[in-house]
């Protein structure tokens, strides 16, 4: 099948969320009609899959670091693969900047499967002040409010006429369609005109009208929307008694009840002054847009009607507009006091689970829920002041996670232990197992992510929930074997203040069969068995297995902005950051089991070649080495370059065996310093200067 066209729907409109929802509900029918719809991420506000993250990456393309470029390359690879099996490739976004849309066409046009395709753009617009109001209604923090206000007031969207003209020159005038949308920012309306035009471009009959999208936009008060935001910031779908649908129902009922709505603030999020400023700045561009596309004149009509000239305060009985100041304790108590008891208990458990990660506003919500949720709670009260936190990451480990949790609960200590379990949106029964344990054990803090992590969200969730001075790790498919492990390691760190972490050997169990092993093999280490090791030794090789370590936690004051949660393998990165602050203690006692099985993230069979592993993970390894070199400087530089050379050696071996240069070319292009060093060592590079572009 040959891809005939690429359709890009850029909806700067209050109907954007509904459009996304309807398209994604219709993907089966679209696929049958030959429409490919490869999604790259989720819209920040609606939580629906979209291409917004791709638009942001393209906007920053010129200053992207290697990881972002690699991510962009992966997206483009997926687009090319999809285009080989569809007649139309569809992309949807809400991008207020013209440059990414120009670059998008250039990047897609370069793909082999799209070189002959026609590129078509649908620009769907609502009055800009309405879209800004909608974005501010959905913003989850003051920083987000400020971001969207600045972006919308200072982006291409303030001159839709100029933006459309630029895109017309790039895409060709016959390939650009402009459509005006509804002005009401309080709703995400079903826009029949938009869907008619979009489906006509896709050459597919439109679906029957669907139910409106239900989200925070169906709420009208600032406080109700804010409570939805505060709950969403937990990034946790536990427990089931508290979910977005139940919370939305309860908030809508409070707003509809005169007794409840009397404590709420129904003022708009955008000030009359900002509305006037945006309308004045946008008026010339809107006029140019209408002059070129008369069908868009509805844009001017509804824009004028949406903001009358007089100040709201001049109207009879109108309150003077005030910026939103956040959730007040009395308002929170009044709202939660009207909730069903089961929902209040569920919200209490969810916010309580947030622990040290809660913001000031979330703590106000938790305090109000403490007084409103009557009767026994869903779980026992958590212990105060834990001395050790055990961090557990899980993903589709239903068969293993109970054994991991049992082994932690069996620990014998003279101090409190908290167990932070972050489940990365498992699709099997892992969540049910964790839920059962969390309701029975007060020291288990469960965090069930809404969606699979793509940017280290699971790691950040783990770290943000730590309140203890010492931290141990046990992945959901591993387990402790010595009930004294945590006590022994905590006592060691107490007695050795010069050590910032300690570890012990572990037993490796191969699920595929074969004899067990012990890691690390101390006899193979450069200095053999020592009571303490140094940072430079750990830089040369990761000899600390994840569930053997205990840290003197360096992130008690918060996660620094330079910390990168996306690095793989992440545990080695964490070991090194702690070893930067002290020695590495060694306890010669096997106290854990490390499982090796086919579902492990960074795993290869016992006798498998390293080449296949490097083809899959080599670029991530090189990125880790580069980040470590940037952080540690000259410390361990030679060791990191030696490790990088090992990756390049496997890629060269792949080239010699298959004549495929693509993996080697990509590694050299993204990591030229490592490539230059490796190729120089094997005398491929002599006097010829090697640059990042070669």
XYZ file of C-alpha atoms in Angstrom:
694
model
C 0.000 0.000 0.000
C 1.313 3.481 -0.897
C 0.652 6.397 1.462
C -1.130 9.006 -0.616
C -1.484 11.861 1.854
C -0.553 13.193 5.279
C -3.320 15.100 7.094
C -2.275 17.358 9.983
C -5.079 18.744 12.133
C -3.807 21.665 14.215
C -6.761 22.608 16.398
C -6.256 25.909 18.236
C -9.755 25.524 19.513
C -11.931 24.906 22.534
C -13.139 21.722 20.807
C -9.676 20.140 20.735
C -10.277 17.641 23.552
C -13.523 16.394 22.049
C -11.862 16.015 18.666
C -9.097 13.871 20.185
C -11.588 11.733 22.070
C -13.776 11.116 19.029
C -10.815 10.255 16.807
C -9.436 7.787 19.323
C -12.842 6.184 19.785
C -12.946 5.761 16.012
C -9.441 4.368 15.415
C -10.755 0.919 14.472
C -12.960 2.265 11.696
C -10.240 4.684 10.561
C -7.727 1.852 10.348
C -10.104 -0.219 8.220
C -10.363 2.780 5.866
C -6.565 2.961 5.526
C -5.915 5.814 7.983
C -2.783 5.458 10.132
C -2.767 7.272 13.493
C 0.571 6.741 15.295
C 0.479 8.650 18.584
C 3.544 10.111 20.292
C 2.371 11.215 23.723
C -0.484 12.668 25.715
C -1.994 16.106 25.760
C -0.990 17.861 28.983
C -4.523 18.909 29.859
C -6.934 16.297 28.581
C -4.731 13.265 29.201
C -5.616 11.971 25.717
C -3.006 10.736 23.278
C -1.901 13.391 20.782
C 1.107 14.645 18.827
C 1.643 17.661 21.080
C 4.876 16.273 22.496
C 6.176 15.869 18.943
C 5.339 19.519 18.232
C 7.297 20.621 21.297
C 10.309 18.534 20.310
C 10.244 19.990 16.805
C 10.084 23.495 18.223
C 13.252 22.840 20.179
C 14.873 20.752 17.443
C 17.895 23.000 16.953
C 18.913 22.797 20.616
C 17.846 19.255 21.418
C 20.308 17.052 23.225
C 21.113 13.588 21.945
C 18.310 11.807 23.796
C 15.662 14.146 22.396
C 17.058 13.737 18.885
C 17.036 9.992 19.313
C 13.436 10.149 20.497
C 12.506 12.223 17.463
C 14.267 9.698 15.227
C 12.239 6.893 16.819
C 8.976 8.749 16.214
C 9.882 9.374 12.581
C 10.811 5.706 12.207
C 7.350 4.754 13.515
C 5.667 7.198 11.143
C 7.557 5.724 8.209
C 6.603 2.175 9.230
C 2.935 3.169 9.585
C 2.975 5.012 6.251
C 4.046 1.806 4.507
C 0.711 0.206 5.435
C -1.817 3.054 5.141
C -3.233 5.418 2.529
C -3.506 8.417 4.862
C -1.317 9.310 7.831
C -3.121 11.457 10.432
C -1.488 13.747 13.012
C -3.365 15.831 15.605
C -2.014 18.635 17.766
C -2.715 21.961 19.420
C 0.404 23.887 18.396
C 0.319 27.700 18.710
C 3.680 28.082 16.959
C 4.211 28.059 13.204
C 7.813 26.842 13.160
C 7.142 23.252 14.356
C 4.451 22.832 11.698
C 6.901 23.981 9.035
C 9.614 21.644 10.294
C 7.158 18.770 10.627
C 6.481 18.799 6.905
C 10.216 18.848 6.168
C 10.945 15.915 8.507
C 8.042 13.814 7.227
C 8.765 14.614 3.576
C 12.258 13.126 4.042
C 10.837 9.721 5.051
C 11.034 7.148 2.233
C 7.363 6.136 2.556
C 6.142 9.744 2.376
C 8.229 11.245 -0.419
C 5.305 11.084 -2.852
C 2.531 11.874 -0.381
C 0.416 15.016 -0.469
C 0.643 17.070 2.736
C -2.576 18.738 3.896
C -3.096 21.006 6.924
C -6.348 21.832 8.703
C -6.046 24.901 10.935
C -9.023 24.924 13.283
C -9.272 28.128 15.337
C -11.366 29.556 18.132
C -11.054 33.147 19.354
C -7.684 33.286 21.050
C -9.008 34.699 24.314
C -11.405 31.733 24.543
C -8.609 29.213 24.032
C -6.408 30.964 26.599
C -9.278 30.946 29.080
C -9.709 27.222 28.469
C -6.012 26.512 28.940
C -5.941 28.486 32.175
C -9.005 26.632 33.442
C -7.079 23.396 32.970
C -3.687 24.555 34.280
C -2.511 22.523 37.270
C -0.299 25.103 39.015
C 0.579 28.775 39.136
C 3.630 27.985 37.004
C 1.347 26.422 34.373
C -0.944 29.458 34.528
C 2.000 31.762 33.935
C 3.397 29.531 31.170
C 0.215 29.430 29.104
C -0.504 33.095 29.613
C 2.975 33.985 28.364
C 2.920 31.464 25.506
C -0.484 32.506 24.210
C 0.249 36.226 24.472
C 3.647 35.929 22.787
C 3.295 33.228 20.144
C 2.295 32.983 16.498
C -1.282 32.398 17.545
C -1.706 36.116 18.265
C -1.602 36.604 14.485
C -3.495 33.730 12.924
C -3.454 35.497 9.563
C 0.343 35.600 9.441
C 0.586 32.034 10.757
C -1.811 30.785 8.087
C 0.050 32.695 5.343
C 3.388 31.189 6.383
C 1.947 27.694 6.431
C 0.225 28.310 3.091
C 3.623 28.992 1.517
C 5.109 25.841 3.058
C 2.227 23.433 2.366
C 0.844 25.090 -0.763
C -2.341 27.149 -0.765
C -4.684 24.341 -1.982
C -3.455 22.130 0.862
C -4.308 24.501 3.733
C -7.871 24.687 5.087
C -8.984 27.103 7.807
C -12.072 26.635 9.979
C -13.402 28.786 12.825
C -14.499 27.062 15.999
C -16.897 27.732 18.864
C -16.091 30.499 21.324
C -17.415 29.084 24.595
C -14.383 28.259 26.789
C -16.501 26.666 29.522
C -17.163 23.560 27.445
C -15.374 21.199 25.079
C -18.214 21.268 22.537
C -18.879 18.767 19.841
C -17.881 20.658 16.682
C -19.757 19.055 13.782
C -18.163 21.397 11.238
C -14.678 20.397 12.267
C -15.387 16.687 12.082
C -17.112 17.049 8.713
C -14.096 18.853 7.236
C -11.527 16.571 8.873
C -13.246 13.342 7.825
C -13.678 14.705 4.302
C -9.919 15.259 4.161
C -9.407 11.703 5.455
C -11.873 10.427 2.813
C -13.879 8.599 5.485
C -17.582 9.136 6.347
C -17.848 10.902 9.730
C -19.095 8.925 12.735
C -22.425 9.676 14.397
C -22.342 12.438 17.038
C -20.780 11.216 20.265
C -21.259 12.236 23.875
C -19.330 15.343 24.952
C -15.972 14.819 26.604
C -16.197 14.835 30.390
C -13.209 16.399 32.112
C -12.400 19.382 34.336
C -13.922 21.681 31.708
C -17.390 20.412 32.579
C -16.891 22.048 35.991
C -17.491 25.779 36.306
C -16.016 26.848 39.646
C -12.345 27.480 40.195
C -12.241 25.342 43.353
C -13.883 22.306 41.743
C -11.438 22.339 38.845
C -8.548 22.857 41.247
C -9.506 19.842 43.366
C -9.534 17.711 40.211
C -6.069 19.086 39.433
C -4.754 18.394 42.941
C -5.964 14.803 42.723
C -4.481 14.409 39.243
C -1.112 15.666 40.468
C -0.891 12.614 42.718
C -0.410 10.628 39.490
C -1.982 7.736 41.330
C -5.095 5.724 40.494
C -5.211 4.087 43.942
C -7.600 3.315 45.536
C -10.532 2.364 43.339
C -12.961 4.134 45.667
C -11.480 7.432 44.430
C -11.342 7.907 40.676
C -11.834 10.834 38.340
C -15.337 9.832 37.278
C -16.630 9.580 40.859
C -14.907 12.817 41.838
C -16.285 14.608 38.800
C -19.821 13.413 39.599
C -19.543 14.638 43.192
C -18.174 18.043 42.210
C -20.881 18.545 39.582
C -23.565 17.804 42.197
C -22.056 20.305 44.635
C -21.969 22.972 41.927
C -25.609 22.286 41.028
C -26.731 22.461 44.677
C -27.356 26.088 45.719
C -26.289 25.291 49.273
C -22.949 23.924 48.069
C -22.309 26.358 45.248
C -22.604 29.307 47.611
C -19.035 28.747 48.845
C -17.560 28.464 45.353
C -15.928 31.037 43.068
C -17.296 31.009 39.514
C -15.214 33.867 38.126
C -13.199 33.314 34.913
C -9.490 32.502 35.071
C -8.440 35.180 32.608
C -8.758 38.817 33.615
C -10.771 41.358 31.576
C -7.531 43.281 31.002
C -5.836 40.206 29.514
C -8.887 39.542 27.349
C -8.726 43.068 25.953
C -4.956 42.858 25.421
C -5.211 39.593 23.545
C -8.156 40.729 21.440
C -6.366 43.949 20.485
C -3.201 42.095 19.532
C -5.096 39.451 17.599
C -7.540 41.725 15.766
C -5.256 42.573 12.788
C -4.279 38.923 12.287
C -7.875 37.788 12.532
C -8.852 40.355 9.922
C -6.114 39.081 7.568
C -7.304 35.534 8.166
C -10.879 36.446 7.259
C -9.748 38.379 4.188
C -7.972 35.269 2.866
C -10.544 32.705 4.072
C -14.014 34.286 4.276
C -15.386 31.130 5.884
C -13.399 32.063 9.014
C -15.343 35.291 9.606
C -17.243 33.504 12.354
C -14.008 33.943 14.297
C -14.509 37.710 14.426
C -18.215 37.460 15.206
C -17.881 35.183 18.211
C -14.750 36.956 19.449
C -16.605 40.263 19.618
C -19.537 38.622 21.378
C -17.361 36.772 23.897
C -15.967 39.900 25.536
C -18.128 43.031 25.665
C -16.396 46.351 25.920
C -17.633 47.229 29.383
C -15.867 45.944 32.499
C -17.629 43.048 34.257
C -17.688 45.129 37.445
C -19.882 47.746 35.716
C -22.722 45.275 35.385
C -25.392 45.225 38.087
C -24.523 42.868 40.967
C -21.295 41.764 39.244
C -18.319 41.031 41.472
C -15.000 42.649 40.644
C -12.655 40.134 39.050
C -9.907 38.745 41.305
C -7.143 36.271 40.453
C -7.557 32.802 41.894
C -5.661 32.447 45.181
C -5.918 28.703 45.647
C -7.950 26.290 47.746
C -8.883 27.541 51.232
C -9.327 25.124 54.191
C -12.915 26.219 54.829
C -13.870 25.770 51.162
C -12.194 22.339 51.018
C -14.062 21.215 54.138
C -17.377 22.495 52.747
C -16.851 20.616 49.488
C -15.596 17.305 50.876
C -18.311 17.333 53.554
C -20.884 16.925 50.776
C -19.168 13.940 49.170
C -20.339 10.328 49.553
C -18.506 8.679 52.439
C -16.852 6.017 50.257
C -15.442 8.684 47.948
C -14.197 10.797 50.861
C -12.432 7.752 52.337
C -10.901 6.890 48.992
C -9.647 10.446 48.477
C -8.254 10.454 52.002
C -6.298 7.259 51.285
C -5.049 8.649 47.966
C -3.829 11.958 49.399
C -2.407 10.286 52.509
C -0.392 7.985 50.256
C 1.217 11.081 48.712
C 3.093 11.647 51.975
C 6.200 13.801 51.541
C 5.362 14.435 47.879
C 2.274 16.500 48.746
C 2.212 20.199 47.917
C 0.879 22.799 50.343
C -2.471 22.848 48.536
C -2.692 19.048 48.619
C -2.026 19.119 52.358
C -4.997 21.479 52.760
C -7.115 18.913 50.913
C -5.788 16.077 53.102
C -6.505 17.986 56.317
C -10.076 18.635 55.180
C -10.543 14.976 54.259
C -9.287 13.925 57.702
C -12.311 15.582 59.276
C -14.846 14.672 56.568
C -14.265 10.932 56.057
C -16.072 9.363 58.993
C -15.714 5.820 60.255
C -12.812 3.405 59.675
C -10.498 4.309 56.820
C -9.532 2.059 53.922
C -6.154 1.257 55.463
C -4.428 1.596 58.840
C -2.699 4.876 59.650
C 0.898 4.867 58.324
C 3.805 4.805 60.814
C 5.552 8.026 61.706
C 9.221 8.769 61.034
C 10.415 5.629 59.175
C 14.175 5.113 59.337
C 14.442 3.018 56.154
C 12.420 3.233 52.968
C 12.369 0.271 50.592
C 11.617 1.321 47.023
C 9.823 -1.194 44.793
C 9.221 -0.716 41.066
C 6.787 -3.056 39.339
C 5.465 -3.643 35.848
C 3.497 -6.792 34.939
C 5.035 -8.791 37.808
C 1.911 -10.432 39.137
C 3.742 -13.743 39.568
C 6.545 -12.233 41.661
C 5.472 -9.126 43.562
C 3.834 -10.905 46.515
C 7.091 -12.724 47.293
C 8.978 -9.422 47.090
C 6.575 -7.693 49.502
C 6.502 -10.660 51.888
C 10.295 -10.647 52.063
C 10.321 -6.955 52.986
C 7.526 -7.302 55.539
C 9.452 -10.188 57.128
C 12.397 -7.929 57.981
C 13.252 -7.791 61.693
C 14.172 -4.242 62.689
C 14.123 -2.001 65.733
C 12.942 0.916 63.579
C 10.005 1.712 61.319
C 10.228 0.715 57.641
C 8.129 2.230 54.846
C 7.615 0.447 51.532
C 7.023 2.678 48.504
C 5.595 0.628 45.629
C 5.285 2.340 42.241
C 3.464 0.324 39.606
C 4.151 1.496 36.059
C 0.604 0.983 34.708
C 0.700 -2.825 34.706
C -1.775 -4.559 32.424
C -1.895 -7.836 34.389
C -2.981 -8.447 37.994
C -0.003 -6.751 39.653
C -2.118 -3.853 40.876
C -4.621 -6.181 42.574
C -1.829 -7.863 44.515
C -0.357 -4.545 45.670
C -3.829 -3.206 46.529
C -4.469 -6.192 48.789
C -1.172 -5.706 50.631
C -1.614 -1.915 50.944
C -5.033 -2.285 52.611
C -3.561 -4.736 55.130
C -0.240 -3.057 55.933
C -0.010 0.576 56.984
C 3.661 0.918 55.989
C 3.028 0.163 52.297
C 2.646 3.318 50.199
C 1.157 2.277 46.811
C 1.438 4.500 43.742
C -0.312 3.241 40.600
C 0.652 5.396 37.632
C -2.128 6.398 35.240
C -0.092 5.501 32.171
C 3.176 3.794 31.210
C 6.224 5.937 31.903
C 7.979 7.536 28.956
C 10.075 10.155 30.733
C 11.130 8.567 34.031
C 7.821 9.246 35.801
C 8.105 5.955 37.709
C 11.516 6.862 39.112
C 10.420 10.372 40.062
C 7.353 8.950 41.805
C 9.590 6.616 43.810
C 12.013 9.314 44.879
C 9.373 11.938 45.731
C 7.684 9.630 48.214
C 10.796 9.014 50.318
C 10.856 10.495 53.822
C 13.460 8.187 55.439
C 17.203 8.895 55.831
C 18.166 5.443 54.513
C 16.882 3.846 51.302
C 17.020 0.241 50.068
C 15.720 -1.081 46.746
C 13.936 -4.288 45.772
C 12.420 -4.562 42.308
C 9.094 -6.352 42.129
C 10.593 -9.528 40.672
C 13.405 -9.845 43.262
C 13.278 -10.579 46.993
C 15.239 -10.478 50.241
C 16.359 -13.758 51.788
C 17.824 -12.606 55.114
C 15.310 -11.171 57.624
C 18.114 -9.131 59.230
C 19.238 -7.449 56.000
C 17.813 -3.982 56.609
C 18.919 -3.930 60.256
C 22.445 -5.007 59.342
C 22.833 -2.405 56.611
C 21.307 0.439 58.656
C 23.601 -0.433 61.598
C 26.579 -0.409 59.235
C 25.775 3.069 57.924
C 25.210 4.293 61.480
C 28.655 3.003 62.489
C 30.433 4.217 59.326
C 29.543 7.871 58.685
C 32.193 8.019 55.947
C 30.182 5.581 53.818
C 27.344 6.918 51.728
C 26.118 3.473 50.658
C 26.761 -0.198 51.334
C 26.028 -3.406 49.472
C 26.366 -7.175 49.647
C 26.575 -10.081 47.177
C 23.340 -11.594 45.843
C 22.338 -14.956 44.492
C 21.335 -14.925 40.800
C 18.497 -17.270 39.880
C 18.023 -17.950 36.148
C 14.374 -18.558 35.349
C 15.359 -20.229 32.087
C 17.256 -22.888 34.026
C 20.877 -23.575 34.833
C 22.995 -23.259 37.970
C 22.661 -20.268 40.258
C 25.484 -17.762 40.525
C 26.709 -15.097 42.925
C 27.106 -11.447 41.950
C 29.511 -9.792 42.059
C 32.330 -12.288 41.645
C 34.701 -10.678 44.120
C 37.700 -12.621 42.773
C 37.310 -10.875 39.411
C 37.336 -7.380 40.906
C 40.538 -5.375 40.524
C 41.357 -5.191 44.246
C 39.530 -8.345 45.250
C 37.559 -8.378 48.497
C 37.725 -5.069 50.358
C 35.740 -3.581 53.201
C 35.345 -0.378 51.192
C 35.408 0.563 47.526
C 35.724 3.922 45.775
C 33.767 5.897 43.226
C 36.346 5.353 40.474
C 36.057 1.584 40.858
C 32.284 1.724 40.550
C 32.687 3.969 37.505
C 34.637 1.230 35.731
C 31.935 -1.402 36.294
C 28.660 -1.685 38.152
C 29.367 -4.336 40.774
C 26.333 -3.430 42.948
C 23.156 -5.353 42.218
C 20.039 -3.253 42.759
C 18.432 -5.146 45.645
C 21.715 -5.347 47.578
C 22.218 -1.624 48.130
C 21.327 0.746 50.942
C 21.886 4.491 50.489
C 22.427 7.274 52.926
C 19.755 9.171 50.985
C 21.166 12.278 49.341
C 17.852 13.577 47.971
C 16.180 14.347 51.292
C 15.968 18.007 50.326
C 14.276 17.246 47.009
C 15.292 16.007 43.580
C 17.798 18.416 41.975
C 16.978 19.797 38.511
C 20.043 18.131 36.975
C 18.889 14.613 37.959
C 17.912 12.598 34.887
C 15.305 9.875 35.614
C 15.393 8.527 32.037
C 18.904 7.043 32.109
C 19.296 3.287 31.592
C 20.457 1.373 33.561
C 19.192 3.768 36.195
C 20.362 1.897 39.286
C 24.034 2.329 38.365
C 23.437 6.076 37.959
C 21.869 6.204 41.431
C 24.782 4.208 42.940
C 27.320 6.607 41.453
C 25.505 9.725 42.625
C 25.578 8.407 46.188
C 29.167 7.161 45.910
C 30.070 10.739 44.984
C 29.431 11.654 48.623
C 31.336 8.907 50.431
C 32.863 5.448 50.373
C 31.095 2.233 49.362
C 30.859 -0.284 52.194
C 30.882 -4.038 51.507
C 29.117 -6.647 53.662
C 30.228 -10.174 52.760
C 26.868 -11.863 53.326
C 24.339 -13.007 50.702
C 20.993 -11.489 51.688
C 18.953 -11.218 48.458
C 17.963 -13.009 45.264
C 18.149 -11.401 41.835
C 15.901 -13.066 39.266
C 16.930 -13.177 35.608
C 14.022 -13.786 33.255
C 12.816 -12.798 29.813
C 10.551 -9.972 31.006
C 13.365 -8.090 32.718
C 14.030 -4.679 31.186
C 17.818 -4.826 30.844
C 18.227 -8.570 30.354
C 19.756 -11.009 27.907
C 20.036 -14.809 28.112
C 23.071 -16.261 29.850
C 24.853 -17.388 26.672
C 23.522 -14.760 24.249
C 25.857 -12.524 22.277
C 26.311 -8.963 23.486
C 25.760 -7.676 19.931
C 21.974 -8.087 20.022
C 21.886 -6.442 23.432
C 23.879 -3.460 22.115
C 21.626 -3.105 19.087
C 18.696 -2.722 21.481
C 20.269 -0.747 24.316
C 23.591 0.533 22.961
C 22.448 4.115 22.356
C 20.977 4.285 25.851
C 24.260 3.032 27.299
C 26.217 5.669 25.399
C 23.839 8.346 26.582
C 24.365 7.208 30.174
C 28.157 7.352 29.770
C 27.910 10.827 28.284
C 25.715 12.056 31.141
C 28.108 10.582 33.692
C 31.056 12.276 32.013
C 29.200 15.597 32.044
C 28.421 15.192 35.751
C 31.705 13.800 37.071
C 34.150 15.513 34.696
C 37.597 13.963 34.659
C 36.726 11.510 37.424
C 36.391 8.157 35.720
C 36.623 9.654 32.225
C 38.987 6.963 30.945
C 36.755 4.208 32.352
C 33.651 5.663 30.715
C 35.376 5.968 27.329
C 36.518 2.357 27.655
C 32.925 1.266 28.292
C 31.731 3.339 25.332
C 34.353 1.670 23.147
C 32.848 -1.675 24.095
C 29.501 -0.548 22.673
C 31.131 0.651 19.447
C 33.065 -2.617 19.164
C 29.799 -4.579 19.185
C 28.286 -2.239 16.585
C 31.352 -2.737 14.381
C 31.004 -6.493 14.837
C 27.370 -6.211 13.712
C 28.479 -4.243 10.645
C 31.105 -6.854 9.750
C 28.579 -9.672 10.085
C 25.650 -8.036 8.261
C 27.048 -5.088 6.271
C 24.479 -2.922 8.106
C 26.095 0.409 9.025
C 22.971 2.162 10.342
C 23.472 1.413 14.101
C 27.132 2.434 13.933
C 26.312 5.574 11.946
C 23.682 6.651 14.433
C 25.944 6.070 17.423
C 28.758 8.055 15.790
C 26.409 10.880 14.843
C 24.902 11.261 18.312
C 28.069 10.574 20.325
C 30.960 11.870 18.193
C 33.458 12.168 21.081
C 33.089 8.495 22.002
C 33.197 7.529 18.319
C 36.318 9.564 17.663
C 38.054 8.026 20.662
C 37.119 4.468 19.670
C 37.918 4.791 15.977
C 41.208 6.456 16.813
C 42.150 3.529 19.023
C 41.596 1.044 16.212
C 43.343 3.345 13.673
C 40.314 3.894 11.432
C 40.699 7.603 12.031
C 44.135 9.044 11.395
C 44.558 12.607 10.171
C 40.979 13.100 8.945
C 38.994 15.326 11.237
C 35.820 13.679 12.487
C 32.844 15.892 13.276
C 29.451 15.238 14.710
C 27.918 15.558 11.253
C 29.994 12.816 9.621
